[in-house]
Short mmCIF file of C-alpha atoms in Angstrom, two decimals:
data_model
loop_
_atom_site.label_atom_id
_atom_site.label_comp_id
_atom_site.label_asym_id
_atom_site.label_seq_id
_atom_site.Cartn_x
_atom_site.Cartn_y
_atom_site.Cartn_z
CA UNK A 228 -0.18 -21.99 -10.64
CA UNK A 229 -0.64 -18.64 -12.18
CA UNK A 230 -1.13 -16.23 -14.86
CA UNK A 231 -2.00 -13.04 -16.14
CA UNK A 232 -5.38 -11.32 -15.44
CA UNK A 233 -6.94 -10.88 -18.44
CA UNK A 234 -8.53 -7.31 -19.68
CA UNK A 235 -12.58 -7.36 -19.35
CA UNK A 236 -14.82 -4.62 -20.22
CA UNK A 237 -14.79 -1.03 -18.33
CA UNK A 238 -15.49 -0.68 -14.92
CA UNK A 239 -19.11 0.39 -13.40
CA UNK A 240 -17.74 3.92 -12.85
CA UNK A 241 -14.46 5.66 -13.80
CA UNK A 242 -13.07 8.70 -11.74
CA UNK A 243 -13.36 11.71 -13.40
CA UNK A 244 -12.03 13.44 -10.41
CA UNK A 245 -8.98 11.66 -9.36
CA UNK A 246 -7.82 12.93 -5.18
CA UNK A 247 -4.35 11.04 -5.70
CA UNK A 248 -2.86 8.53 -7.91
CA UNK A 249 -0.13 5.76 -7.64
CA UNK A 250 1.50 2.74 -9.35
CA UNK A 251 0.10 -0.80 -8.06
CA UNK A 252 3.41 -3.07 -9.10
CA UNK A 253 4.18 -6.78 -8.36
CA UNK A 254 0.67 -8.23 -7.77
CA UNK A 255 -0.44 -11.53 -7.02
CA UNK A 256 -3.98 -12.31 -6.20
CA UNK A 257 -4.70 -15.84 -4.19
CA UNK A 258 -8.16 -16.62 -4.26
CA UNK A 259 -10.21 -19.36 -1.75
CA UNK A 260 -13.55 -20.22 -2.13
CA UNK A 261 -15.82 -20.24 0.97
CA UNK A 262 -19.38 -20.91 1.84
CA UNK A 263 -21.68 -17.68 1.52
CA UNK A 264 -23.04 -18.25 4.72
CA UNK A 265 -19.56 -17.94 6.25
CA UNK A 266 -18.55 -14.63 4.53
CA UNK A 267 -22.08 -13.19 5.52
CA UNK A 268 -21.18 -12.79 8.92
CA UNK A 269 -18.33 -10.54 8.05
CA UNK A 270 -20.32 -8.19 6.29
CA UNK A 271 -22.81 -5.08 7.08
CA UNK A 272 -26.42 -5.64 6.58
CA UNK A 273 -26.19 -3.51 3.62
CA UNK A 274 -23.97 -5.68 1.56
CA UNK A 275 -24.60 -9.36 -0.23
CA UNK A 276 -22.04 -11.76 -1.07
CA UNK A 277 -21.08 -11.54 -4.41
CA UNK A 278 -21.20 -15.29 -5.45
CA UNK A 279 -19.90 -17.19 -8.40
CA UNK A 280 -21.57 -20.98 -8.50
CA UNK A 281 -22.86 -20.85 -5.01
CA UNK A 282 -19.44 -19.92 -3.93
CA UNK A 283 -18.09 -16.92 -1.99
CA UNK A 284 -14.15 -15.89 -2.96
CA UNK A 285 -12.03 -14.26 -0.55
CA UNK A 286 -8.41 -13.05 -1.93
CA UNK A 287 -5.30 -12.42 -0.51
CA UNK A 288 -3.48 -9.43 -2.75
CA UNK A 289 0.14 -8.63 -2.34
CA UNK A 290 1.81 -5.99 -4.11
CA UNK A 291 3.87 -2.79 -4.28
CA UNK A 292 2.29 0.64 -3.94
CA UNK A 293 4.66 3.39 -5.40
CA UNK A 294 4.69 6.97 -6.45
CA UNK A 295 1.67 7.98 -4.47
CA UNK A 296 0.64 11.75 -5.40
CA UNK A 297 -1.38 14.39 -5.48
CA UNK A 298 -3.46 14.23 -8.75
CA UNK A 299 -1.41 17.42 -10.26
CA UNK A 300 1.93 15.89 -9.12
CA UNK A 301 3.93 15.62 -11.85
CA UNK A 302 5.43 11.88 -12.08
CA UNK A 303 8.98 12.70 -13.40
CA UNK A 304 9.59 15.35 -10.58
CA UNK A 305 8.80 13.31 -7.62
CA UNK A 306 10.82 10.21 -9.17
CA UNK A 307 13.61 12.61 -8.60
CA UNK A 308 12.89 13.74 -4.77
CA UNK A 309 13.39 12.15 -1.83
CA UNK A 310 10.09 12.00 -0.92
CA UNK A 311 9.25 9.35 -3.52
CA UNK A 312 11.38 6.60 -1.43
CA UNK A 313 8.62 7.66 1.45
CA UNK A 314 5.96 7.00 -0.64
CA UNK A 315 6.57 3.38 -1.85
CA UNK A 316 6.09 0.39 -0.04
CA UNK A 317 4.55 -2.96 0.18
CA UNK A 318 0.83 -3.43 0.71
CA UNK A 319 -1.68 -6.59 1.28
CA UNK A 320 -5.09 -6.66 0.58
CA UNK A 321 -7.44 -9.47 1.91
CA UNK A 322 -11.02 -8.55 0.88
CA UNK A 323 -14.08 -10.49 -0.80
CA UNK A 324 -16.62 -9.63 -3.60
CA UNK A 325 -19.68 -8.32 -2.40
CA UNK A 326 -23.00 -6.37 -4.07
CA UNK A 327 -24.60 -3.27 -2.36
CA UNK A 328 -28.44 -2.52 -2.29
CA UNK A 329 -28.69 -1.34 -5.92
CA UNK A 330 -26.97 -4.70 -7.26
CA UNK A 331 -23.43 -3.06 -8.14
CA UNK A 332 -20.35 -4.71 -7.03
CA UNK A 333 -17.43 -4.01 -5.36
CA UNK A 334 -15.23 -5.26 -2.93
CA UNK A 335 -14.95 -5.50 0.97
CA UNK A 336 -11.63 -4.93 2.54
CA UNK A 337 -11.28 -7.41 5.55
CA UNK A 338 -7.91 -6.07 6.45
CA UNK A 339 -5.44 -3.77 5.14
CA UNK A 340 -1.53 -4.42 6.05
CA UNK A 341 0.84 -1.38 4.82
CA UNK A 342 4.48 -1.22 5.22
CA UNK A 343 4.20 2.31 5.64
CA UNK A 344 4.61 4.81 8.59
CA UNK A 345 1.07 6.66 7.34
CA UNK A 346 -0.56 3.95 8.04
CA UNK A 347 -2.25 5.13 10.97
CA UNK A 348 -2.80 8.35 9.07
CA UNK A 349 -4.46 6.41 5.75
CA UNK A 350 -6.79 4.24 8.52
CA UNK A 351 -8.05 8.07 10.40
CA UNK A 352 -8.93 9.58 6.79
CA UNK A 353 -10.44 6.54 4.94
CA UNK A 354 -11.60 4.61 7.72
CA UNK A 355 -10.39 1.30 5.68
CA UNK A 356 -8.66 -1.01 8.43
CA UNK A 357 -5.29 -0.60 7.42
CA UNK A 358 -2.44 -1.70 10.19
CA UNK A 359 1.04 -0.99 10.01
CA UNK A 360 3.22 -3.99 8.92
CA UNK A 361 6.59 -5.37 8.51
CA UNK A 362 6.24 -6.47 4.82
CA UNK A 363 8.90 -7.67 1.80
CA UNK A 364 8.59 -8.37 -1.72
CA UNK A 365 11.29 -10.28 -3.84
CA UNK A 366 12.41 -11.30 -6.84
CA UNK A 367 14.90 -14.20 -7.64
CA UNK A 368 15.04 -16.79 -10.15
CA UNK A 369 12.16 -16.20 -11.26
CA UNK A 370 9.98 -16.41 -8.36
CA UNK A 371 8.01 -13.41 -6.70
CA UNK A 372 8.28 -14.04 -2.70
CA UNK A 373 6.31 -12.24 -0.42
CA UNK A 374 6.01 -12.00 3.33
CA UNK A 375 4.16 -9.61 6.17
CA UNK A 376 3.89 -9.57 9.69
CA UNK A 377 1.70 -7.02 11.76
CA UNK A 378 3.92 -4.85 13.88
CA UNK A 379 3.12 -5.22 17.66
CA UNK A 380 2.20 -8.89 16.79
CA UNK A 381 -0.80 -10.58 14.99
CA UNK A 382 -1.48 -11.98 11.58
CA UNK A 383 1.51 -13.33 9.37
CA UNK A 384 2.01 -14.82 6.02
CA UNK A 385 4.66 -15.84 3.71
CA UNK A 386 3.37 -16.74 -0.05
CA UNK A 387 6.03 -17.70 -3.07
CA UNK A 388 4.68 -16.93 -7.00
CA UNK A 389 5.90 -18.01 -9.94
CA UNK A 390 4.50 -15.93 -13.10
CA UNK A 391 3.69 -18.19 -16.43
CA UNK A 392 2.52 -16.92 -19.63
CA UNK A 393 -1.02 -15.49 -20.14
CA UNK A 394 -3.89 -17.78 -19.37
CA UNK A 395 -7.44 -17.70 -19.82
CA UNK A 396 -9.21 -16.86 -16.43
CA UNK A 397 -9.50 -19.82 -14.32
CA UNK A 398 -9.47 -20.85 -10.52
CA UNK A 399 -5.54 -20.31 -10.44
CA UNK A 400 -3.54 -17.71 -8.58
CA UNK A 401 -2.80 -14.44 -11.07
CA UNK A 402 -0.29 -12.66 -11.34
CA UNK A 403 0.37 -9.12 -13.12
CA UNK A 404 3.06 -7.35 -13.13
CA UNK A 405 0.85 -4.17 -12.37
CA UNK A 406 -1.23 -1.09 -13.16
CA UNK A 407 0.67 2.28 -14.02
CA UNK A 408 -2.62 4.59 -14.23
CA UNK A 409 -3.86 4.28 -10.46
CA UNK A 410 -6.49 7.02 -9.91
CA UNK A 411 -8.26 7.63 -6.52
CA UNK A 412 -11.21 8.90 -6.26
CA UNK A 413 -13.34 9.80 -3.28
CA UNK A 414 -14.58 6.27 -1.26
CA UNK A 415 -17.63 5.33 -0.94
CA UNK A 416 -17.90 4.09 2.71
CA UNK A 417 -20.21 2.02 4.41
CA UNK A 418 -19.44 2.87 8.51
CA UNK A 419 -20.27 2.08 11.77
CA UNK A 420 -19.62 -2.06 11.29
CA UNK A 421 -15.75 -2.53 12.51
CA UNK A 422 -14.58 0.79 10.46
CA UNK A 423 -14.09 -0.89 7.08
CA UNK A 424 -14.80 0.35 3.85
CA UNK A 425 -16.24 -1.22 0.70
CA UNK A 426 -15.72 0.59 -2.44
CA UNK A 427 -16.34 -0.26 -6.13
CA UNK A 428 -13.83 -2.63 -7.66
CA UNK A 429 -11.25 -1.64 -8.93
CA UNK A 430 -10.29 -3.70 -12.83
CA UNK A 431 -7.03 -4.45 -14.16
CA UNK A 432 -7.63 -2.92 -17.49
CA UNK A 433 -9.25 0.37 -16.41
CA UNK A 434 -6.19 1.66 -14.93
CA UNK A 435 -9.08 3.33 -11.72
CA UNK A 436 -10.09 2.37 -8.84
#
């Protein structure tokens, strides 16, 4: 049930001016297909839904976020600090595919779980809806496990992965084992409809976002 994302063209824009970078590790995307018409009604006026055959995707992303720096930050240095324990930790993405007023796509971040303490911190200065979560990611025999829980109670999940070798795109879960070259650039933000963000998508061969 899954395989490796495959390497497409470049991205609509790359960031020439990277604010921070990072290491996205362990991913697995889980994609569900859902009427348009449902996903609509989570989105701002401004944005379509980015369909493929009639169908809107939404996709549950689990992975680990690591060495999170400045954009000068050398690498090697902060591997060696304490700091860099503080700045990895699990993250889950559930967002869909959407297209903005000038046709471009990008992607719609429903919700945001981070197993980090600057959470609340990441949620003031992006205005993404990130929430603070108890969240694990393991690795035995083979199989990636992952599992989250919002602190203070809501949404759970608990999803298992078992990584194959390379396959052609298809309806199937993916898995990679991650991107090394995360740049961030400044988001593009669409506000004032529940506080969260849509910004260009990010692709698995660019090594942006």
């Amino acid at each position: 049930m899954s395989g490796s994302a495959e390497r497409r063209g470049a991205p609509d824009e790359r960031v020439r001016l990277p604010v921070g970078r990072a290491e996205w590790l362990t991913q697995t995307f889980g994609h569900w297909p859902y009427r348009p018409e449902d996903v609509r009604g989570l989105l701002p006026r401004e944005l379509a839904v980015d369909a493929y055959d009639g169908t809107a995707w939404v996709s549950l992303t689990p992975f680990v976020m690591t060495r999170v720096r400045p954009p000068g930050r050398p690498g090697a240095l902060l591997s060696r600090t304490r700091l860099s324990r503080l700045l990895t930790f699990p993250e889950t993405n559930l967002r869909t595919y959407v297209r903005g007023p000038g046709g471009r796509d990008g992607l719609w971040f429903l919700d945001i779980e981070a197993g980090s303490a600057a959470t609340p911190a990441a949620r003031a200065a992006v205005g993404a809806p990130y929430h603070w979560a108890d969240l694990s990611v393991t690795c035995h025999g083979g199989v990636v496990g992952y599992a989250g829980s919002r602190r203070g109670g809501g949404p759970s999940y608990r999803l298992a992965a078992r990584p194959g070798d390379p396959l052609a795109p298809t309806a199937l879960v993916h898995y990679s084992p991650g991107m090394r070259q995360v740049r961030f650039g400044v988001p593009r933000l669409h506000r004032g409809y529940s506080g969260r963000a849509a910004r260009s998508r990010p692709h698995p061969g660019a090594g942006a976002a």
